[in-house]
PDB file of C-alpha atoms and ligand atoms in Angstrom:
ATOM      1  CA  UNK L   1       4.447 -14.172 -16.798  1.00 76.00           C
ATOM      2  CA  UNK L   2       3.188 -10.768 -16.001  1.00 89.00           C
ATOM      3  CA  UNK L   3       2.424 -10.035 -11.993  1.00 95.00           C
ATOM      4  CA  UNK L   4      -1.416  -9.740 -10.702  1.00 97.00           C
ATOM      5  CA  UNK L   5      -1.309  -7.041  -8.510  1.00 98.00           C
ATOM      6  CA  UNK L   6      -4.376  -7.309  -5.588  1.00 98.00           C
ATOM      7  CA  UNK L   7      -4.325  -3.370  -4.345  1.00 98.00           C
ATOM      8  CA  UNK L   8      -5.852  -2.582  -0.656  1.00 98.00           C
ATOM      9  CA  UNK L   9      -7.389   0.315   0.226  1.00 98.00           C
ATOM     10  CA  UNK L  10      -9.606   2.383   2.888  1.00 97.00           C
ATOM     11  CA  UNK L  11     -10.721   5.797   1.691  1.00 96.00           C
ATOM     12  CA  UNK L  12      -9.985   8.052  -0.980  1.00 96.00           C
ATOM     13  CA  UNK L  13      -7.380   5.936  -3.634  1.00 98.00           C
ATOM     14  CA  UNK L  14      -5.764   8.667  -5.059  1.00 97.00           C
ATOM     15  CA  UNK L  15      -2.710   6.415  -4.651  1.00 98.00           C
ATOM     16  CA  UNK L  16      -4.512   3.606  -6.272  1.00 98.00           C
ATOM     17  CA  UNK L  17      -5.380   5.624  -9.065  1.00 98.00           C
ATOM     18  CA  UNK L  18      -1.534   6.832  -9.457  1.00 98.00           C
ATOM     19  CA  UNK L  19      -1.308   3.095  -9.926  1.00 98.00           C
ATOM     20  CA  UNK L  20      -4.181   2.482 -12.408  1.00 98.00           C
ATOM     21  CA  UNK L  21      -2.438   5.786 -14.524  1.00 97.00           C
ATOM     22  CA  UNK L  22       0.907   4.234 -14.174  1.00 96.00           C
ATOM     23  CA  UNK L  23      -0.561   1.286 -15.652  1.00 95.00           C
ATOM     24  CA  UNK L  24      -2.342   3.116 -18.638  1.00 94.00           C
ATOM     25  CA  UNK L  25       0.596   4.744 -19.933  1.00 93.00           C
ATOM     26  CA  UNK L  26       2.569   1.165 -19.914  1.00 91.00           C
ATOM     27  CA  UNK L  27       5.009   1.615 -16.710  1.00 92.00           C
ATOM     28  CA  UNK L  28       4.292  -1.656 -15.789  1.00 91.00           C
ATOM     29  CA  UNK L  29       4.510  -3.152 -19.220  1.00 86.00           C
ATOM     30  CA  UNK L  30       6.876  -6.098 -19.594  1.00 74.00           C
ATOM     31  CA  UNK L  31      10.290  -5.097 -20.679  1.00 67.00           C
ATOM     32  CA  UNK L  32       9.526  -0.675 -20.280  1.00 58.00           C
ATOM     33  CA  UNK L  33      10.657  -0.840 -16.462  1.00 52.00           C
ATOM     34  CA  UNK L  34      14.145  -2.471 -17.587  1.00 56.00           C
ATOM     35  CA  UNK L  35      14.430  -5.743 -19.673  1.00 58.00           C
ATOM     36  CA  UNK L  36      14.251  -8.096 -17.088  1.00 61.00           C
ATOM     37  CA  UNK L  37      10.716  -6.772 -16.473  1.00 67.00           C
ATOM     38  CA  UNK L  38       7.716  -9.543 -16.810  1.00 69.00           C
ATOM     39  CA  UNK L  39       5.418  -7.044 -16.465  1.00 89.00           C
ATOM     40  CA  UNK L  40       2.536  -6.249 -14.105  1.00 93.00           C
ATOM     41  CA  UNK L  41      -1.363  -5.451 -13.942  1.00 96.00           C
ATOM     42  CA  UNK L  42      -3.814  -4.896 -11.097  1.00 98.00           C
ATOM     43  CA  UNK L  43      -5.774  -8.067 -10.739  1.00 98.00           C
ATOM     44  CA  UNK L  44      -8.563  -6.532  -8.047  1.00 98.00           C
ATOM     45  CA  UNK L  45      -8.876  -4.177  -5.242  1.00 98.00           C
ATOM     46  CA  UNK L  46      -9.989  -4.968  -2.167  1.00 98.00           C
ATOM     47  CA  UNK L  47     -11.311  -2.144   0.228  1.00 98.00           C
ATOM     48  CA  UNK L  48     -12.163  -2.891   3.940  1.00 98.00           C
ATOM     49  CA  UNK L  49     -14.894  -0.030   4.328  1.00 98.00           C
ATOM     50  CA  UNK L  50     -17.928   0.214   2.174  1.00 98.00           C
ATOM     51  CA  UNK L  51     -18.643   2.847   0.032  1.00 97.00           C
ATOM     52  CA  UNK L  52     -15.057   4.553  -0.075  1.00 98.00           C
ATOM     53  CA  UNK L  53     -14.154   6.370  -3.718  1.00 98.00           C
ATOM     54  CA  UNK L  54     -11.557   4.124  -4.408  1.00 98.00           C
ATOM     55  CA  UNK L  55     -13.719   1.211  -5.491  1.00 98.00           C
ATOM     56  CA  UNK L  56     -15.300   3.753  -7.768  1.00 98.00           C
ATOM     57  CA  UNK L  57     -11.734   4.735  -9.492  1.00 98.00           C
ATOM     58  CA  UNK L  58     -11.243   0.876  -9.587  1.00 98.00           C
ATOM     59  CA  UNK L  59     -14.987   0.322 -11.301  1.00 98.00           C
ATOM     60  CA  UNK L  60     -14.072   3.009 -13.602  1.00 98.00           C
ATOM     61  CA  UNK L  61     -11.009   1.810 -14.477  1.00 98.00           C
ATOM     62  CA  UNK L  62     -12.575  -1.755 -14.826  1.00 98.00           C
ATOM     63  CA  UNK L  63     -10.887  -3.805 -12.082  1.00 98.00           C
ATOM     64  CA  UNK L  64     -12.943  -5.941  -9.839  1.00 98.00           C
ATOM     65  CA  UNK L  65     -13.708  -4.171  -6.972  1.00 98.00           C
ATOM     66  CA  UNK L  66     -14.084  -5.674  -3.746  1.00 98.00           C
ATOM     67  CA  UNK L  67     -15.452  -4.798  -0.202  1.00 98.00           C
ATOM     68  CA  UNK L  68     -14.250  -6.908   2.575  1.00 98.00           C
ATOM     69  CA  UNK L  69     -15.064  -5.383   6.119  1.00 98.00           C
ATOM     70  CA  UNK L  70     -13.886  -6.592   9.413  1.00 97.00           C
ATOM     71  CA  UNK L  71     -16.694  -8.858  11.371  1.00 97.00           C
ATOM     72  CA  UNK L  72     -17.216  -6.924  13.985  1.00 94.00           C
ATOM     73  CA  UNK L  73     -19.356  -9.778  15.665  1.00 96.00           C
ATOM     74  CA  UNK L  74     -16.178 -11.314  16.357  1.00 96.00           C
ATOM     75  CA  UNK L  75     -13.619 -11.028  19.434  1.00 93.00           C
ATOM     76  CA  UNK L  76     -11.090  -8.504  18.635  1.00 84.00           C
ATOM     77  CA  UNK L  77      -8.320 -10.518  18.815  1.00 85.00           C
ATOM     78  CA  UNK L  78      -9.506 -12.580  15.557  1.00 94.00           C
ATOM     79  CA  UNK L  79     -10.475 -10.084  13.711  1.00 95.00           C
ATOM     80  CA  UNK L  80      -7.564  -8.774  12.158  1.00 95.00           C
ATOM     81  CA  UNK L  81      -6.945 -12.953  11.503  1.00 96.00           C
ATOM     82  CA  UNK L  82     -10.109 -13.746   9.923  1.00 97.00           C
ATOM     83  CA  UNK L  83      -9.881 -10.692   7.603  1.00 98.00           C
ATOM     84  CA  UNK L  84      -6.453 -11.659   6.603  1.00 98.00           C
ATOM     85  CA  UNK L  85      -7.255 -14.826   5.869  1.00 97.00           C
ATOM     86  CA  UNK L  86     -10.312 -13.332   3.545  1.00 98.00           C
ATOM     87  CA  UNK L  87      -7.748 -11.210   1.565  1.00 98.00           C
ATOM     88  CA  UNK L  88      -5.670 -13.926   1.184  1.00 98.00           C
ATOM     89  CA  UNK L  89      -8.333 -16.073  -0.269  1.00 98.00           C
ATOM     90  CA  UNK L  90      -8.802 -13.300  -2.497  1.00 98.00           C
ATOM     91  CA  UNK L  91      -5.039 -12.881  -3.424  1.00 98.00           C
ATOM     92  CA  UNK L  92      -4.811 -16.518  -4.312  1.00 98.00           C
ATOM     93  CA  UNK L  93      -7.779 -16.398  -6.345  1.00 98.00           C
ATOM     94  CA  UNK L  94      -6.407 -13.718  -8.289  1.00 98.00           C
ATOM     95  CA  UNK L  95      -3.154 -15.374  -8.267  1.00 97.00           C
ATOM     96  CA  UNK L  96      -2.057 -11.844  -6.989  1.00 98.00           C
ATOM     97  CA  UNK L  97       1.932 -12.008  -6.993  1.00 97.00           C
ATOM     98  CA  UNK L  98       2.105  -8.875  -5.057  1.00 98.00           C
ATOM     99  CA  UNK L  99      -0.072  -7.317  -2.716  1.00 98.00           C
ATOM    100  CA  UNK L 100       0.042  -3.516  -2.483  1.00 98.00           C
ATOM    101  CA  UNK L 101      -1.385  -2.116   0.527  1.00 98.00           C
ATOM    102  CA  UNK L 102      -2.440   1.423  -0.649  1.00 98.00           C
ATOM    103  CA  UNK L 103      -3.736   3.645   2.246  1.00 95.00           C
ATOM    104  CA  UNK L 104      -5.089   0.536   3.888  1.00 96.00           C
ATOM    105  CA  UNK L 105      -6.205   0.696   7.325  1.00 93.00           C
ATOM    106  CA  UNK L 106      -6.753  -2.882   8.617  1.00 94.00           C
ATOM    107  CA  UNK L 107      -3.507  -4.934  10.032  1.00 93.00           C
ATOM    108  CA  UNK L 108      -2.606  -8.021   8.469  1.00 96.00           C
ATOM    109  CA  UNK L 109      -1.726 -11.027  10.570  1.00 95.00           C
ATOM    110  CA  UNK L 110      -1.104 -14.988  10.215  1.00 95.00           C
ATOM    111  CA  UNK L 111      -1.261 -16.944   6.761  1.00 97.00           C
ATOM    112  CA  UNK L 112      -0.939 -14.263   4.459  1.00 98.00           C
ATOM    113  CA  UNK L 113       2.237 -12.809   5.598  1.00 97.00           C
ATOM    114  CA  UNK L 114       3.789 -16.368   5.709  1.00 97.00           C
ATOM    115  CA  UNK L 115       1.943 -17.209   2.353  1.00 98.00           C
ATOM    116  CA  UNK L 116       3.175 -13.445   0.947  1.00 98.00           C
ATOM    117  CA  UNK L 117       6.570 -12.896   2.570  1.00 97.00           C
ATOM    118  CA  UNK L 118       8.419 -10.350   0.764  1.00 96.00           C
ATOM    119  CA  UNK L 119       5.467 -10.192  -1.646  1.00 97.00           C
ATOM    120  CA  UNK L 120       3.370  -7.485   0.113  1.00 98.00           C
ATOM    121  CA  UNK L 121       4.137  -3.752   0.017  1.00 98.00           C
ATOM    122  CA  UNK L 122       2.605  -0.644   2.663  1.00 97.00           C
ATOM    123  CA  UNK L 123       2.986   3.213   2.302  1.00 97.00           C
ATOM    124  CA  UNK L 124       3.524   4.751   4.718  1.00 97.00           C
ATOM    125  CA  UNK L 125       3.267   9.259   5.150  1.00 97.00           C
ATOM    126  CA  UNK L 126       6.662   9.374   6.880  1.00 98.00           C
ATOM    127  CA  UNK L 127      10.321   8.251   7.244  1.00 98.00           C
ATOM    128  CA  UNK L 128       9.893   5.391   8.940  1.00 97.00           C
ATOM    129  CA  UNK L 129      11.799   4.186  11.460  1.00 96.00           C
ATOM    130  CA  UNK L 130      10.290   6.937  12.752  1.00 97.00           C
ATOM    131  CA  UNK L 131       6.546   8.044  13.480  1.00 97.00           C
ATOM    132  CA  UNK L 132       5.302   4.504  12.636  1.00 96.00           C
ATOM    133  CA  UNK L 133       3.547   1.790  15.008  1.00 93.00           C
ATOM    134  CA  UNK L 134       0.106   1.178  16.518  1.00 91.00           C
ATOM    135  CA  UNK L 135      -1.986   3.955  16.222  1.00 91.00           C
ATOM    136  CA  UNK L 136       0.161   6.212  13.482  1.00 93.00           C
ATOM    137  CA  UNK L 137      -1.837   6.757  10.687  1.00 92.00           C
ATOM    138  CA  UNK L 138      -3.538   9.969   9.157  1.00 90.00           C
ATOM    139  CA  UNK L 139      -3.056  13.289  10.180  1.00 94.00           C
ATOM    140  CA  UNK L 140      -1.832  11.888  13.664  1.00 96.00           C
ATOM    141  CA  UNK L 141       1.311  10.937  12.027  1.00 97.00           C
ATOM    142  CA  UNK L 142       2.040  14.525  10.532  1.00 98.00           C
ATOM    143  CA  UNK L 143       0.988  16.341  14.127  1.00 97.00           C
ATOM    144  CA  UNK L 144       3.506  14.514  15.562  1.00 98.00           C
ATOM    145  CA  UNK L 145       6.635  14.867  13.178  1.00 98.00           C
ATOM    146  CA  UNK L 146       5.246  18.955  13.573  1.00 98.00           C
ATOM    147  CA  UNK L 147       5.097  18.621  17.290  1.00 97.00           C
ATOM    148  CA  UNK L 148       9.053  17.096  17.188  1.00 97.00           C
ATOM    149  CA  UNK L 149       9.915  19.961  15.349  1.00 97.00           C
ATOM    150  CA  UNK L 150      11.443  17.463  12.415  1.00 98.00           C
ATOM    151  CA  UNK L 151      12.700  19.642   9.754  1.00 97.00           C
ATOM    152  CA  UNK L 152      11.916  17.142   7.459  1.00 98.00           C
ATOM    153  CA  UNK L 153       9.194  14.098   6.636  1.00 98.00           C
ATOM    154  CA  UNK L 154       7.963  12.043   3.823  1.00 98.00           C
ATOM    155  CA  UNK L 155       6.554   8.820   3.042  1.00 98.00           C
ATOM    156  CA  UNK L 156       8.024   5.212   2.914  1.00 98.00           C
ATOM    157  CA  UNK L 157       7.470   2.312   1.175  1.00 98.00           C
ATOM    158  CA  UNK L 158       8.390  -0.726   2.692  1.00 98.00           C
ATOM    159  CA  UNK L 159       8.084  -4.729   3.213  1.00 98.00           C
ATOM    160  CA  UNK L 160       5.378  -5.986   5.245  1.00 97.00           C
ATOM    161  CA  UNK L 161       6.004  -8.273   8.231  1.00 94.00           C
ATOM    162  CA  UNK L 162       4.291  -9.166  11.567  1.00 92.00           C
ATOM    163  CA  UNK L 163       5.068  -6.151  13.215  1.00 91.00           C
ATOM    164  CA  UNK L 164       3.166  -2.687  12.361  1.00 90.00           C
ATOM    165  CA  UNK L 165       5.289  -0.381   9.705  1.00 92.00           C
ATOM    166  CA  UNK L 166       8.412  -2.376  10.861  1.00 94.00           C
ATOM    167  CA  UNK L 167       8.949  -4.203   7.873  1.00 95.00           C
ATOM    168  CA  UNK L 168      12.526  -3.704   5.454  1.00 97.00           C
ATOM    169  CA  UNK L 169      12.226  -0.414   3.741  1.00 98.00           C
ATOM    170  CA  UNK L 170      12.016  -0.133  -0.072  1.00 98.00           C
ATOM    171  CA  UNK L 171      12.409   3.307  -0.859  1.00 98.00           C
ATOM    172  CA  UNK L 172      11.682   6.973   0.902  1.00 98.00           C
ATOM    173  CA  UNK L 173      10.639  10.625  -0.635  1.00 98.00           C
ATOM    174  CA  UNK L 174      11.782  13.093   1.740  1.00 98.00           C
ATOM    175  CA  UNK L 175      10.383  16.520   1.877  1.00 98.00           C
ATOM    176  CA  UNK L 176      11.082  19.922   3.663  1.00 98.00           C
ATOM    177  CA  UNK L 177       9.143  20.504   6.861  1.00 98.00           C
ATOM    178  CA  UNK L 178       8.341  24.462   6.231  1.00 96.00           C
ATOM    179  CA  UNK L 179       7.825  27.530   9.253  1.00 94.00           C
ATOM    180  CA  UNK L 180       3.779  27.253   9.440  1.00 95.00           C
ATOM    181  CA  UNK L 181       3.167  24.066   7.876  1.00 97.00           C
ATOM    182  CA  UNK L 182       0.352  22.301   9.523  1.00 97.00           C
ATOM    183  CA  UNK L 183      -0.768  18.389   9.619  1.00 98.00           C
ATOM    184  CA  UNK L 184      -2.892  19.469   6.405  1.00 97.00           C
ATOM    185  CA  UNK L 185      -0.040  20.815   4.341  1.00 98.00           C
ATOM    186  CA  UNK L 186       2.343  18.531   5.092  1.00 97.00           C
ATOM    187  CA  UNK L 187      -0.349  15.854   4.217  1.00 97.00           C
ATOM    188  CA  UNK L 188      -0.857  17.545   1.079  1.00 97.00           C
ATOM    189  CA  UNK L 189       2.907  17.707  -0.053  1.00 97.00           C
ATOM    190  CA  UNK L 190       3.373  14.208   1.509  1.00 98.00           C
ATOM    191  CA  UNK L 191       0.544  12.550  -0.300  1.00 97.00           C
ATOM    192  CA  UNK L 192       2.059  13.735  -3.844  1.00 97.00           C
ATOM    193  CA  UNK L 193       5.690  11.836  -3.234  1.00 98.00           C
ATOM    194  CA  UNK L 194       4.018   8.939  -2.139  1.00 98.00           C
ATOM    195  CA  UNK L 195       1.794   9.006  -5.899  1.00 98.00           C
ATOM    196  CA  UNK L 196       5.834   8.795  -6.966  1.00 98.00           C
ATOM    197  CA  UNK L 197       7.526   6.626  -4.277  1.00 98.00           C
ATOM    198  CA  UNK L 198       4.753   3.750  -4.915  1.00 98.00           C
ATOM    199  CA  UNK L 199       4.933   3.503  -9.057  1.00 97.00           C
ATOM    200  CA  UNK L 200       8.266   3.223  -8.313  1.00 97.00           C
ATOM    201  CA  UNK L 201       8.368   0.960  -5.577  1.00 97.00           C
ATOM    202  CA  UNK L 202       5.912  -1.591  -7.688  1.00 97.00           C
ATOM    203  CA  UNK L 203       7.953  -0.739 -10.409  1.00 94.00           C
ATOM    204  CA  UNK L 204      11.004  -2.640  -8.415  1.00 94.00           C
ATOM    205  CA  UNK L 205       8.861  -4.849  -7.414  1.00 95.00           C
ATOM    206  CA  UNK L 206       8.170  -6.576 -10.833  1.00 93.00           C
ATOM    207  CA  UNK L 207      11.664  -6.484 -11.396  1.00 89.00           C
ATOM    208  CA  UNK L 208      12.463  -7.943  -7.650  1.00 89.00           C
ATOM    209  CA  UNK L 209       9.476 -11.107  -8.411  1.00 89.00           C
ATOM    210  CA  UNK L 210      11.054 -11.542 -11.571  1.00 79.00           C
ATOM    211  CA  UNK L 211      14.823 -11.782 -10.136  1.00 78.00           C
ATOM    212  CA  UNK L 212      13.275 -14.584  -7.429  1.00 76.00           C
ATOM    213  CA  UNK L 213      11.662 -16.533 -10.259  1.00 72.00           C
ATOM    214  CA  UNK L 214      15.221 -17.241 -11.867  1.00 64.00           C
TER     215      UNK L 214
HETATM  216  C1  GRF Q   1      -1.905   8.025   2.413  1.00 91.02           C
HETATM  217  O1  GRF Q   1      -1.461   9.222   2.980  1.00 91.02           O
HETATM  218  C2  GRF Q   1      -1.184   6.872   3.031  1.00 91.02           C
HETATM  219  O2  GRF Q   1       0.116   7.154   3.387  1.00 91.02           O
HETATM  220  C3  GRF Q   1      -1.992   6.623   4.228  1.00 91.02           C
HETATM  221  O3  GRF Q   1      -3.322   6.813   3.801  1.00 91.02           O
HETATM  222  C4  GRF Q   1      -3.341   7.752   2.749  1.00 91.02           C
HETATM  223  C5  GRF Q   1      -4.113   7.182   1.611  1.00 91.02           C
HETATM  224  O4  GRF Q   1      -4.434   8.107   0.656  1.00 91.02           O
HETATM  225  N1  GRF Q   1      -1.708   5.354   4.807  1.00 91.02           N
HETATM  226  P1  GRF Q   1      -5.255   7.683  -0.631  1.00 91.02           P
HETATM  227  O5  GRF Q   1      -6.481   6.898  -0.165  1.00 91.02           O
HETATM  228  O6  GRF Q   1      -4.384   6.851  -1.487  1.00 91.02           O
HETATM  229  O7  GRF Q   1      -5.667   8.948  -1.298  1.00 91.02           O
END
């Protein structure tokens, strides 16, 4: 049976929509990836801020699209929980097999990971281990690798667990760090490995659920 994919998101989706093209032109189509393939589709996306351009790229490409947003009313420390445990309602009502976390800001905690081990995916702009953790995200992650003076960065997709980017990693796209480069370049450069690194990470993915299943 093909996967439901539930995709996450924050802001633009240009990711997401590497996704929904990757879908149009059959990647994901059962038996293209490699025999074993079941196939996948995106089910829904879920974005935790209002009003970000993703949902539009996922109303265009007619997938339900979602907005959960933190409650604020509540303490911070169940926040991230309650949230979670929204998406996951979500996920199961979709019967999402795999949940792709696509430039998506909130932290998920409790159920869901338990519920989803091995079964939820992250990008993240840089070669994790490194410049990862609380706090690393945006262009503070690419000041930073400039700052150390790496002479190279990229993105990484990996498995989700409890901690924050510390999760098994699935695959990496490395590129050059070049003289002048700022945050903004290397953002730029990053951000068009990662439209690579996730097709191909969800991609293996199918072919990982499918593998399980037997
Ligand atoms: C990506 O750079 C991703 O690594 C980061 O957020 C960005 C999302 O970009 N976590 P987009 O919304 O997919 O365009």
């Amino acid at each position: 049976m093909s996967v439901n994919m539930l995709v996450l998101v924050s802001g633009n989706g240009s990711n997401l929509q590497a996704l929904i093209d990757a879908e149009k032109t059959g990647r994901f189509s059962a038996g293209r990836a490699n025999n074993y393939s079941p196939g996948g589709r995106i089910a829904a996306v879920v974005s935790d801020r209002p009003g970000v351009y993703a949902l539009q790229r996922a109303r265009s490409a007619g997938i339900p699209a979602l907005t959960e947003e933190p409650d604020r009313g509540l303490p911070k420390t169940e926040r991230r929980g309650e949230l979670s445990f929204r998406i996951l309602r979500i996920a199961r009502e979709y019967q999402a097999g795999l949940v792709i976390l696509a430039g998506f800001l909130s932290i998920l905690q409790g159920e869901i990971l338990r519920e989803y081990e091995g079964r939820i995916i992250n990008l993240h702009p840089a070669l994790l281990p490194k410049y990862g953790g609380p706090g690393m995200y945006g262009s503070r992650v690419h000041e930073t690798v400039l700052a150390a003076g790496e002479k190279e960065s990229g993105c990484t997709i990996h498995l989700v667990d409890e901690g924050t980017d510390t999760g098994p990693v699935l695959l990496q796209r490395k590129i050059l760090v070049h003289p002048g480069d700022t945050a903004e370049s290397l953002a730029e450069r990053i951000h068009r490995e990662e439209h690579i690194a996730i097709v191909e990470a969800v991609v293996l993915m199918i072919f990982k659920l499918k593998e399980k299943e037997n």
